[in-house]
Amino acid sequence: MKKRLLVLPVDGRPVVCGQIKYLAALAGWALSLPPIAMLGYFRKAADRDEIGQWLMAEAGKVDGFVLSMDTFIYGGLVASRISTESPDDLLARCGLLKTLKNEHPDKPIFAFLTTMRISNNNVNEEEKDYWSAYGQFIWRWSYHADRYRAHGSENDLLACREAKSSIPIDIREDYLATRSRNFAISRRVLELVGTGMIERLILPQDDTAKYGFNIAETRKMRQDIIDARLCSQVKIYAGADEVAWTLVAQMISRLESRPARKVYVSWHHPEDADLIIPRYEQQPLGIAVKDQLSAAGASIVRQREHADLVLGVHTANQPQGDWALCEPLVQKRPIASHWTTALTEWQALGVPLAIADLAYANGGDPELVRCLVRSLHPESLVAYGGWNTASNSLGTIAAQIQLSPLRGSSDAGMELNIIRLVDDAFYQSHYRQVLRKQLAGNRCTLAEAGPQFCDAANEWLRDNQISGASVRDAFFPWQRSFEIGFELARATHDLMEQGTTHGVFGRR
């Protein structure tokens, strides 16, 4: 084996592209990733012809392929929502997969294709232009139409009709046509699993609710999977940006015949496993934990003594807050000392620990991080995550759980933890709000914000006695404040190779 995988990410953002190299490095593997410039930019689709040429040129150098079909077919995740291309033109791109499989029949292809989301807002940054005026109406139309079909409530019927009547007919027709096209393509990709061209497929549900056109599509797709007897090869669950990590962990585990890591889940508030439905998702948090661990190749055990490691899941015994929306927790409660004491004692006994910081969406809980810094040496954890949605965090954590060496130190693991702490626990939960106020008051520009963030992040690392690396060269990959990229001063040389143009995170 060459111990190298080819990964085609969903776009060029740091967390879905550059940072995944650290994950592979945990297991001693390398990744071939396309140059950032080839992956398009925000609303601009990737150059799929160039990607196809790159893919075929790299295919002989790797042991397997992890492919975002959003990028392969549409040119990216955002492009999949706004593309106006015909189904025939888009499906024609799948012909390259046949060529790839014919030339490399023994190399597995794992793939993922995202169910088109429905955002409950009027922000059109990542949607068609008309979303700025009609996004919330489209969401209500979708939600109440599906809920009415499920329950027959007159209130839902009235709400559906009211929302639908607020949307011009040409926009309704365009939106339904786009959804119909994307669903037909998803079904065609599913057929490729049946033919053996794709060996594993994940169909993640991006930013979803309990009802909607996307949920109706998922119900149909689940039945298609059952009818085709593909349940062992195709999975549907909440997520999107983390799925390449999941499939890299799954493929390395398969190629190396790695056993499933046995995970004991320690809940800060055990009842939250059933009571909390995370923001942007439609099922209880306990299901998300199980889905993400299983997808990465790990399994849950009921007794700590039977586990390879412990996953601590932090919740706040109340609905999630959301740092991106500036919505705090309803009640501020201290971290339960019995929970952190148990984690500390396990770590002292040499039990590997991972922490899912899920009290908030889009950032970590500062109170938890203060506890971690006092007693748990967070940079030495198997994994830490608190970014974006609960399933985004859980997916990257689960992948690290499956691939991390459980004994001994790992430069890649330590550096990845520092990245997540700086991003999730500092930038997303604190500095992003500071920056947005500065930008709104014209006190700085994004170009000026990068160096200022580096200074603040390094001060935060020093204040919290997190050593091992410093932050440099921060940038905003999509020229907005929602996400940030940066490099670490002590990044290892083996990660600085093909696939990025400016260090381990890359930039446009």
Short mmCIF file of C-alpha atoms in Angstrom, two decimals:
data_model
loop_
_atom_site.label_atom_id
_atom_site.label_comp_id
_atom_site.label_asym_id
_atom_site.label_seq_id
_atom_site.Cartn_x
_atom_site.Cartn_y
_atom_site.Cartn_z
CA MET A 1 0.00 0.00 0.00
CA LYS A 2 1.07 3.54 -0.71
CA LYS A 3 -0.81 4.79 2.41
CA ARG A 4 -2.24 7.72 0.47
CA LEU A 5 -5.84 8.62 -0.31
CA LEU A 6 -7.25 11.05 -2.84
CA VAL A 7 -9.83 13.37 -1.33
CA LEU A 8 -12.07 15.67 -3.37
CA PRO A 9 -13.56 18.03 -0.76
CA VAL A 10 -16.86 19.84 -0.94
CA ASP A 11 -15.05 23.19 -1.39
CA GLY A 12 -11.84 24.94 -0.38
CA ARG A 13 -12.68 26.14 3.13
CA PRO A 14 -9.97 25.25 5.66
CA VAL A 15 -12.04 22.91 7.82
CA VAL A 16 -13.22 20.80 4.86
CA CYS A 17 -10.00 20.90 2.88
CA GLY A 18 -6.64 21.73 4.46
CA GLN A 19 -7.28 20.58 8.02
CA ILE A 20 -8.24 17.06 6.97
CA LYS A 21 -4.56 16.35 6.33
CA TYR A 22 -4.04 16.29 10.09
CA LEU A 23 -6.65 13.57 10.38
CA ALA A 24 -4.90 11.29 7.92
CA ALA A 25 -1.56 12.02 9.57
CA LEU A 26 -2.91 10.60 12.85
CA ALA A 27 -2.85 7.20 11.17
CA GLY A 28 0.37 7.75 9.25
CA TRP A 29 -1.40 8.40 5.95
CA ALA A 30 -1.07 11.23 3.44
CA LEU A 31 -3.74 12.81 1.26
CA SER A 32 -3.80 14.06 -2.30
CA LEU A 33 -6.01 17.17 -2.37
CA PRO A 34 -6.66 19.43 -5.35
CA PRO A 35 -5.10 22.91 -5.32
CA ILE A 36 -7.39 25.38 -3.56
CA ALA A 37 -7.77 27.50 -6.71
CA MET A 38 -9.20 24.51 -8.55
CA LEU A 39 -12.06 24.25 -6.04
CA GLY A 40 -13.77 27.48 -7.03
CA TYR A 41 -14.63 30.23 -4.62
CA PHE A 42 -17.82 30.65 -2.61
CA ARG A 43 -20.57 30.97 -5.26
CA LYS A 44 -18.19 30.32 -8.15
CA ALA A 45 -18.22 26.65 -9.12
CA ALA A 46 -15.05 24.59 -9.23
CA ASP A 47 -13.47 23.88 -12.60
CA ARG A 48 -14.84 20.35 -12.97
CA ASP A 49 -12.97 19.62 -16.19
CA GLU A 50 -9.69 20.52 -14.51
CA ILE A 51 -10.68 18.45 -11.47
CA GLY A 52 -11.35 15.48 -13.74
CA GLN A 53 -7.89 15.78 -15.29
CA TRP A 54 -6.29 16.09 -11.85
CA LEU A 55 -8.25 13.11 -10.55
CA MET A 56 -7.12 10.82 -13.34
CA ALA A 57 -3.51 12.02 -13.06
CA GLU A 58 -3.41 11.31 -9.31
CA ALA A 59 -5.37 8.05 -9.37
CA GLY A 60 -2.35 5.81 -9.81
CA LYS A 61 -0.61 7.30 -6.76
CA VAL A 62 -3.29 6.50 -4.18
CA ASP A 63 -4.98 3.53 -2.51
CA GLY A 64 -8.54 4.84 -2.65
CA PHE A 65 -10.83 7.77 -3.33
CA VAL A 66 -13.09 9.90 -1.11
CA LEU A 67 -15.21 12.07 -3.37
CA SER A 68 -17.63 14.91 -2.77
CA MET A 69 -20.22 14.36 -5.47
CA ASP A 70 -21.40 17.93 -4.84
CA THR A 71 -18.02 19.05 -6.20
CA PHE A 72 -17.70 16.29 -8.78
CA ILE A 73 -21.13 16.98 -10.32
CA TYR A 74 -22.04 20.59 -9.49
CA GLY A 75 -18.72 22.21 -8.65
CA GLY A 76 -19.29 22.58 -4.91
CA LEU A 77 -21.85 22.63 -2.11
CA VAL A 78 -23.04 26.19 -2.76
CA ALA A 79 -22.97 25.54 -6.50
CA SER A 80 -25.35 22.60 -6.02
CA ARG A 81 -28.02 25.02 -4.74
CA ILE A 82 -27.61 27.76 -7.34
CA SER A 83 -26.58 25.90 -10.50
CA THR A 84 -28.90 26.28 -13.50
CA GLU A 85 -27.41 23.38 -15.48
CA SER A 86 -29.69 20.68 -16.85
CA PRO A 87 -29.93 17.21 -15.27
CA ASP A 88 -28.48 15.62 -18.42
CA ASP A 89 -25.43 17.90 -18.43
CA LEU A 90 -24.81 17.29 -14.75
CA LEU A 91 -25.29 13.53 -14.92
CA ALA A 92 -22.93 13.30 -17.89
CA ARG A 93 -20.12 14.10 -15.46
CA CYS A 94 -20.65 10.75 -13.76
CA GLY A 95 -19.18 9.10 -16.84
CA LEU A 96 -15.71 9.90 -15.49
CA LEU A 97 -16.39 7.65 -12.51
CA LYS A 98 -16.81 4.71 -14.86
CA THR A 99 -13.45 5.49 -16.46
CA LEU A 100 -11.84 5.80 -13.02
CA LYS A 101 -13.25 2.48 -11.85
CA ASN A 102 -12.34 0.69 -15.07
CA GLU A 103 -8.73 1.85 -14.81
CA HIS A 104 -8.44 1.19 -11.06
CA PRO A 105 -10.94 -1.58 -10.28
CA ASP A 106 -9.31 -2.60 -6.98
CA LYS A 107 -9.30 0.88 -5.45
CA PRO A 108 -12.41 1.70 -3.42
CA ILE A 109 -14.51 4.78 -4.10
CA PHE A 110 -16.32 6.25 -1.09
CA ALA A 111 -18.58 9.22 -1.86
CA PHE A 112 -21.01 11.70 -0.35
CA LEU A 113 -23.75 13.90 -1.81
CA THR A 114 -25.60 16.43 0.30
CA THR A 115 -29.38 16.71 0.45
CA MET A 116 -30.19 20.27 -0.61
CA ARG A 117 -30.90 22.33 2.47
CA ILE A 118 -33.70 24.84 3.14
CA SER A 119 -32.45 27.79 5.20
CA ASN A 120 -34.91 29.50 7.55
CA ASN A 121 -33.71 33.04 6.82
CA ASN A 122 -33.57 35.69 4.11
CA VAL A 123 -29.81 35.49 3.61
CA ASN A 124 -28.88 34.68 0.02
CA GLU A 125 -25.08 34.45 0.40
CA GLU A 126 -25.20 30.70 -0.26
CA GLU A 127 -28.56 30.50 -2.04
CA LYS A 128 -30.22 31.75 -5.20
CA ASP A 129 -30.61 35.52 -5.38
CA TYR A 130 -34.32 35.44 -4.60
CA TRP A 131 -33.64 34.00 -1.14
CA SER A 132 -33.06 37.52 0.20
CA ALA A 133 -36.75 38.33 -0.30
CA TYR A 134 -38.46 34.94 -0.11
CA GLY A 135 -36.23 32.58 1.90
CA GLN A 136 -38.40 32.51 5.02
CA PHE A 137 -41.56 32.15 2.95
CA ILE A 138 -40.03 29.19 1.09
CA TRP A 139 -39.02 27.58 4.38
CA ARG A 140 -42.54 27.98 5.83
CA TRP A 141 -44.15 26.69 2.64
CA SER A 142 -41.88 23.66 2.72
CA TYR A 143 -42.23 22.97 6.45
CA HIS A 144 -45.98 23.30 6.69
CA ALA A 145 -46.66 21.47 3.41
CA ASP A 146 -44.74 18.43 4.65
CA ARG A 147 -46.18 18.63 8.15
CA TYR A 148 -49.68 18.81 6.70
CA ARG A 149 -49.03 15.66 4.66
CA ALA A 150 -47.83 13.94 7.83
CA HIS A 151 -50.58 15.02 10.23
CA GLY A 152 -53.42 16.59 8.25
CA SER A 153 -53.59 19.65 10.50
CA GLU A 154 -55.79 22.47 9.20
CA ASN A 155 -53.40 24.98 10.78
CA ASP A 156 -50.53 23.60 8.72
CA LEU A 157 -52.61 23.76 5.55
CA LEU A 158 -53.45 27.40 6.18
CA ALA A 159 -49.84 28.27 7.00
CA CYS A 160 -48.64 26.48 3.88
CA ARG A 161 -51.10 28.31 1.64
CA GLU A 162 -50.27 31.68 3.20
CA ALA A 163 -46.52 31.23 2.70
CA LYS A 164 -46.92 29.82 -0.81
CA SER A 165 -49.13 32.72 -1.91
CA SER A 166 -46.42 35.15 -0.78
CA ILE A 167 -43.93 33.70 -3.29
CA PRO A 168 -44.19 34.65 -7.00
CA ILE A 169 -45.12 31.66 -9.13
CA ASP A 170 -41.97 31.82 -11.27
CA ILE A 171 -39.82 31.59 -8.13
CA ARG A 172 -41.87 28.68 -6.79
CA GLU A 173 -41.48 26.86 -10.08
CA ASP A 174 -37.75 27.50 -10.24
CA TYR A 175 -37.24 26.34 -6.66
CA LEU A 176 -39.22 23.13 -7.14
CA ALA A 177 -37.45 22.43 -10.43
CA THR A 178 -34.06 22.80 -8.74
CA ARG A 179 -35.08 20.47 -5.92
CA SER A 180 -36.50 17.93 -8.39
CA ARG A 181 -33.32 18.00 -10.46
CA ASN A 182 -31.05 17.53 -7.44
CA PHE A 183 -33.19 14.71 -6.07
CA ALA A 184 -33.10 12.91 -9.42
CA ILE A 185 -29.30 13.20 -9.41
CA SER A 186 -29.15 11.80 -5.87
CA ARG A 187 -31.16 8.80 -7.02
CA ARG A 188 -28.81 8.30 -9.94
CA VAL A 189 -25.78 8.38 -7.62
CA LEU A 190 -27.52 5.81 -5.43
CA GLU A 191 -27.78 3.55 -8.48
CA LEU A 192 -24.00 3.74 -8.83
CA VAL A 193 -23.73 2.02 -5.46
CA GLY A 194 -25.94 -0.78 -6.75
CA THR A 195 -23.65 -1.29 -9.74
CA GLY A 196 -20.57 -1.47 -7.52
CA MET A 197 -19.00 1.70 -8.89
CA ILE A 198 -19.33 3.43 -5.49
CA GLU A 199 -18.73 1.19 -2.48
CA ARG A 200 -19.85 3.52 0.32
CA LEU A 201 -22.19 6.50 0.07
CA ILE A 202 -23.29 9.05 2.66
CA LEU A 203 -26.24 11.32 1.89
CA PRO A 204 -25.96 13.93 4.66
CA GLN A 205 -28.83 16.23 5.58
CA ASP A 206 -27.54 19.79 5.69
CA ASP A 207 -29.23 22.36 8.00
CA THR A 208 -32.55 20.65 8.35
CA ALA A 209 -35.73 20.64 10.45
CA LYS A 210 -38.28 17.96 11.36
CA TYR A 211 -40.43 18.60 8.27
CA GLY A 212 -39.83 20.01 4.82
CA PHE A 213 -39.41 19.18 1.15
CA ASN A 214 -35.93 17.90 1.98
CA ILE A 215 -37.32 15.58 4.67
CA ALA A 216 -39.91 14.23 2.24
CA GLU A 217 -37.09 13.52 -0.22
CA THR A 218 -35.14 11.75 2.51
CA ARG A 219 -38.08 9.51 3.32
CA LYS A 220 -38.28 8.49 -0.35
CA MET A 221 -34.52 7.96 -0.51
CA ARG A 222 -34.55 5.76 2.59
CA GLN A 223 -37.16 3.58 0.93
CA ASP A 224 -35.08 3.43 -2.25
CA ILE A 225 -32.13 2.24 -0.17
CA ILE A 226 -34.23 -0.46 1.48
CA ASP A 227 -35.70 -1.58 -1.84
CA ALA A 228 -32.22 -1.81 -3.39
CA ARG A 229 -30.88 -3.67 -0.32
CA LEU A 230 -28.12 -1.14 0.16
CA CYS A 231 -28.60 -0.35 3.86
CA SER A 232 -25.10 -1.58 4.75
CA GLN A 233 -23.48 0.65 2.13
CA VAL A 234 -25.53 3.86 2.23
CA LYS A 235 -26.18 6.05 5.26
CA ILE A 236 -28.39 9.12 5.73
CA TYR A 237 -28.01 11.34 8.77
CA ALA A 238 -27.54 15.00 9.76
CA GLY A 239 -24.33 16.69 8.68
CA ALA A 240 -22.42 17.95 5.64
CA ASP A 241 -19.07 19.68 6.13
CA GLU A 242 -17.57 16.86 8.22
CA VAL A 243 -18.38 13.94 5.93
CA ALA A 244 -15.02 13.78 4.11
CA TRP A 245 -13.41 13.30 7.54
CA THR A 246 -15.86 10.48 8.27
CA LEU A 247 -15.11 8.66 5.04
CA VAL A 248 -11.34 9.09 5.35
CA ALA A 249 -11.55 7.44 8.79
CA GLN A 250 -13.77 4.69 7.43
CA MET A 251 -11.56 3.99 4.40
CA ILE A 252 -8.27 3.91 6.33
CA SER A 253 -9.91 1.60 8.85
CA ARG A 254 -11.03 -0.70 6.08
CA LEU A 255 -7.72 -0.73 4.20
CA GLU A 256 -5.80 -1.41 7.42
CA SER A 257 -8.42 -3.77 8.88
CA ARG A 258 -8.67 -1.55 11.96
CA PRO A 259 -11.22 -2.72 14.54
CA ALA A 260 -13.98 -0.36 15.62
CA ARG A 261 -12.89 1.84 18.48
CA LYS A 262 -15.05 1.18 21.53
CA VAL A 263 -16.34 4.44 22.98
CA TYR A 264 -17.92 5.10 26.36
CA VAL A 265 -20.06 8.24 26.19
CA SER A 266 -20.05 10.35 29.34
CA TRP A 267 -22.91 12.86 29.18
CA HIS A 268 -22.64 16.07 31.19
CA HIS A 269 -26.45 15.86 31.50
CA PRO A 270 -27.54 12.32 30.49
CA GLU A 271 -31.16 13.33 29.92
CA ASP A 272 -30.04 15.69 27.14
CA ALA A 273 -29.31 12.72 24.90
CA ASP A 274 -33.05 12.37 24.38
CA LEU A 275 -34.33 15.85 25.18
CA ILE A 276 -32.13 18.13 23.08
CA ILE A 277 -32.64 18.40 19.35
CA PRO A 278 -29.63 20.38 18.13
CA ARG A 279 -30.11 23.53 16.09
CA TYR A 280 -30.22 22.89 12.33
CA GLU A 281 -31.01 19.22 12.90
CA GLN A 282 -34.17 17.18 13.39
CA GLN A 283 -33.31 14.31 15.73
CA PRO A 284 -32.22 14.10 19.39
CA LEU A 285 -28.57 14.60 20.17
CA GLY A 286 -28.14 11.01 21.33
CA ILE A 287 -28.97 9.80 17.83
CA ALA A 288 -26.46 12.23 16.31
CA VAL A 289 -23.72 10.88 18.61
CA LYS A 290 -24.52 7.30 17.64
CA ASP A 291 -24.81 8.10 13.91
CA GLN A 292 -21.51 9.95 13.71
CA LEU A 293 -19.50 7.40 15.69
CA SER A 294 -20.94 4.54 13.67
CA ALA A 295 -20.31 6.30 10.36
CA ALA A 296 -16.63 6.81 11.22
CA GLY A 297 -16.25 3.15 12.17
CA ALA A 298 -16.46 3.38 15.98
CA SER A 299 -19.03 1.84 18.33
CA ILE A 300 -20.57 2.73 21.69
CA VAL A 301 -20.16 0.52 24.76
CA ARG A 302 -22.18 0.79 27.97
CA GLN A 303 -19.39 0.32 30.49
CA ARG A 304 -16.29 2.46 30.79
CA GLU A 305 -14.13 -0.56 31.60
CA HIS A 306 -14.89 -2.05 28.17
CA ALA A 307 -14.02 1.13 26.26
CA ASP A 308 -10.90 2.20 24.41
CA LEU A 309 -11.62 5.81 25.30
CA VAL A 310 -14.22 8.16 26.75
CA LEU A 311 -16.19 10.76 24.79
CA GLY A 312 -17.40 13.53 27.07
CA VAL A 313 -20.48 15.27 25.64
CA HIS A 314 -21.04 18.72 27.07
CA THR A 315 -24.56 20.14 26.97
CA ALA A 316 -26.22 22.77 29.14
CA ASN A 317 -29.47 20.99 30.10
CA GLN A 318 -31.42 23.40 27.88
CA PRO A 319 -31.73 24.16 24.15
CA GLN A 320 -28.52 25.13 22.41
CA GLY A 321 -27.42 28.72 22.20
CA ASP A 322 -25.98 29.98 18.92
CA TRP A 323 -22.90 32.18 18.77
CA ALA A 324 -23.34 33.03 15.08
CA LEU A 325 -26.82 34.41 15.79
CA CYS A 326 -25.76 36.00 19.10
CA GLU A 327 -28.35 33.91 20.95
CA PRO A 328 -27.04 32.97 24.42
CA LEU A 329 -28.21 30.16 26.64
CA VAL A 330 -31.45 30.97 28.43
CA GLN A 331 -29.90 30.11 31.79
CA LYS A 332 -26.25 30.19 32.79
CA ARG A 333 -25.39 27.17 34.90
CA PRO A 334 -22.01 26.14 36.27
CA ILE A 335 -20.31 23.07 34.83
CA ALA A 336 -21.20 20.08 37.02
CA SER A 337 -18.15 19.31 39.17
CA HIS A 338 -18.94 15.59 39.42
CA TRP A 339 -18.69 15.31 35.62
CA THR A 340 -15.40 17.15 35.25
CA THR A 341 -14.00 15.32 38.28
CA ALA A 342 -14.78 11.97 36.65
CA LEU A 343 -13.12 13.08 33.40
CA THR A 344 -10.05 14.31 35.30
CA GLU A 345 -9.75 11.05 37.22
CA TRP A 346 -10.03 8.98 34.04
CA GLN A 347 -7.35 11.07 32.36
CA ALA A 348 -5.09 10.65 35.39
CA LEU A 349 -5.51 6.89 35.03
CA GLY A 350 -4.40 7.10 31.42
CA VAL A 351 -7.85 6.78 29.85
CA PRO A 352 -7.88 8.67 26.50
CA LEU A 353 -10.50 11.45 26.36
CA ALA A 354 -12.34 13.31 23.62
CA ILE A 355 -14.68 16.25 24.26
CA ALA A 356 -17.72 17.30 22.21
CA ASP A 357 -18.56 20.88 23.25
CA LEU A 358 -22.22 21.14 22.22
CA ALA A 359 -23.92 23.61 24.55
CA TYR A 360 -23.91 26.08 21.66
CA ALA A 361 -24.08 25.86 17.91
CA ASN A 362 -21.32 27.69 16.03
CA GLY A 363 -18.79 27.79 18.83
CA GLY A 364 -17.65 26.33 22.12
CA ASP A 365 -18.72 27.09 25.67
CA PRO A 366 -16.17 29.41 27.37
CA GLU A 367 -17.12 28.03 30.78
CA LEU A 368 -16.29 24.48 29.70
CA VAL A 369 -13.00 25.58 28.16
CA ARG A 370 -12.00 27.24 31.44
CA CYS A 371 -12.65 23.90 33.18
CA LEU A 372 -10.68 22.01 30.53
CA VAL A 373 -7.73 24.34 30.84
CA ARG A 374 -7.69 24.02 34.64
CA SER A 375 -7.70 20.23 34.76
CA LEU A 376 -7.69 18.35 31.45
CA HIS A 377 -4.77 19.62 29.33
CA PRO A 378 -7.01 20.19 26.28
CA GLU A 379 -4.18 20.11 23.76
CA SER A 380 -3.51 16.49 24.75
CA LEU A 381 -7.09 15.27 24.24
CA VAL A 382 -7.83 12.69 21.56
CA ALA A 383 -10.17 15.29 20.07
CA TYR A 384 -12.04 18.48 20.87
CA GLY A 385 -14.79 20.08 18.79
CA GLY A 386 -17.44 22.76 19.10
CA TRP A 387 -17.77 24.21 15.60
CA ASN A 388 -20.88 24.90 13.51
CA THR A 389 -23.61 22.28 13.97
CA ALA A 390 -23.54 19.49 16.55
CA SER A 391 -23.09 16.89 13.82
CA ASN A 392 -20.24 18.86 12.21
CA SER A 393 -18.38 18.74 15.53
CA LEU A 394 -19.27 15.14 16.29
CA GLY A 395 -18.21 13.98 12.83
CA THR A 396 -14.68 15.37 13.06
CA ILE A 397 -14.37 14.09 16.63
CA ALA A 398 -15.57 10.61 15.66
CA ALA A 399 -13.06 10.44 12.81
CA GLN A 400 -10.23 11.37 15.17
CA ILE A 401 -11.42 8.82 17.71
CA GLN A 402 -11.22 6.07 15.10
CA LEU A 403 -7.77 7.03 13.78
CA SER A 404 -5.87 8.55 16.71
CA PRO A 405 -3.12 6.62 18.44
CA LEU A 406 -4.49 6.09 21.94
CA ARG A 407 -1.11 5.83 23.59
CA GLY A 408 1.73 8.27 23.24
CA SER A 409 1.80 11.79 21.89
CA SER A 410 1.00 12.84 18.35
CA ASP A 411 2.11 16.13 16.79
CA ALA A 412 -0.79 15.99 14.34
CA GLY A 413 -3.29 15.37 17.15
CA MET A 414 -1.96 18.15 19.34
CA GLU A 415 -1.91 20.64 16.48
CA LEU A 416 -5.42 19.69 15.40
CA ASN A 417 -6.67 20.23 18.96
CA ILE A 418 -5.03 23.65 19.08
CA ILE A 419 -6.68 24.54 15.77
CA ARG A 420 -10.11 23.56 17.06
CA LEU A 421 -9.62 25.33 20.39
CA VAL A 422 -8.52 28.56 18.70
CA ASP A 423 -11.30 28.36 16.10
CA ASP A 424 -14.21 26.97 18.14
CA ALA A 425 -13.47 28.12 21.68
CA PHE A 426 -11.94 31.51 20.88
CA TYR A 427 -12.85 32.78 17.41
CA GLN A 428 -16.37 31.45 17.03
CA SER A 429 -17.53 31.92 20.61
CA HIS A 430 -15.86 35.29 21.21
CA TYR A 431 -13.70 37.02 18.64
CA ARG A 432 -16.16 36.77 15.76
CA GLN A 433 -18.61 38.97 17.70
CA VAL A 434 -15.82 41.46 18.43
CA LEU A 435 -14.83 41.51 14.77
CA ARG A 436 -18.39 41.99 13.53
CA LYS A 437 -18.80 45.03 15.76
CA GLN A 438 -15.54 46.45 14.45
CA LEU A 439 -16.56 45.86 10.85
CA ALA A 440 -20.01 47.38 11.43
CA GLY A 441 -18.42 50.46 12.95
CA ASN A 442 -15.86 50.74 10.14
CA ARG A 443 -13.10 50.38 12.73
CA CYS A 444 -11.26 47.79 10.67
CA THR A 445 -11.40 45.88 7.40
CA LEU A 446 -11.13 42.15 6.88
CA ALA A 447 -7.62 42.70 5.52
CA GLU A 448 -6.64 44.37 8.78
CA ALA A 449 -8.52 41.84 10.90
CA GLY A 450 -6.23 38.90 10.17
CA PRO A 451 -3.10 40.20 11.96
CA GLN A 452 -5.24 41.55 14.81
CA PHE A 453 -6.82 38.13 15.27
CA CYS A 454 -3.42 36.42 15.36
CA ASP A 455 -2.28 38.73 18.16
CA ALA A 456 -5.47 38.14 20.12
CA ALA A 457 -5.43 34.36 19.56
CA ASN A 458 -1.82 34.05 20.70
CA GLU A 459 -2.59 36.08 23.80
CA TRP A 460 -5.55 33.76 24.49
CA LEU A 461 -3.32 30.69 24.11
CA ARG A 462 -0.79 32.18 26.55
CA ASP A 463 -3.48 33.18 29.05
CA ASN A 464 -4.84 29.64 28.98
CA GLN A 465 -1.38 28.06 29.14
CA ILE A 466 -1.95 26.13 25.91
CA SER A 467 1.51 25.57 24.51
CA GLY A 468 2.96 23.89 21.47
CA ALA A 469 2.09 26.27 18.65
CA SER A 470 1.24 29.85 17.80
CA VAL A 471 -1.19 31.28 15.28
CA ARG A 472 -0.06 33.14 12.18
CA ASP A 473 -1.23 34.22 8.73
CA ALA A 474 -4.96 34.39 9.47
CA PHE A 475 -7.30 34.99 6.55
CA PHE A 476 -10.98 34.84 5.66
CA PRO A 477 -11.40 32.26 2.89
CA TRP A 478 -14.79 33.48 1.69
CA GLN A 479 -14.21 37.14 2.58
CA ARG A 480 -16.74 37.11 5.39
CA SER A 481 -16.49 36.74 9.16
CA PHE A 482 -18.32 33.42 9.53
CA GLU A 483 -15.22 31.27 9.01
CA ILE A 484 -11.51 31.89 9.42
CA GLY A 485 -8.32 30.15 8.32
CA PHE A 486 -4.86 30.36 9.83
CA GLU A 487 -1.59 28.49 10.13
CA LEU A 488 0.34 27.21 13.10
CA ALA A 489 3.95 28.28 13.54
CA ARG A 490 5.07 24.74 14.31
CA ALA A 491 3.13 22.92 11.52
CA THR A 492 4.97 19.72 10.58
CA HIS A 493 6.71 19.44 7.23
CA ASP A 494 4.99 16.23 6.18
CA LEU A 495 1.67 18.07 6.08
CA MET A 496 3.05 20.87 3.94
CA GLU A 497 2.76 19.15 0.62
CA GLN A 498 0.64 19.02 -2.48
CA GLY A 499 -2.97 20.10 -2.10
CA THR A 500 -2.64 23.59 -0.66
CA THR A 501 -0.97 26.66 -2.03
CA HIS A 502 -0.26 28.46 1.23
CA GLY A 503 0.50 26.00 4.01
CA VAL A 504 -1.74 23.47 5.68
CA PHE A 505 -4.90 25.51 5.41
CA GLY A 506 -4.54 27.08 2.02
CA ARG A 507 -6.24 30.16 0.70
CA ARG A 508 -7.66 31.29 -2.55
#
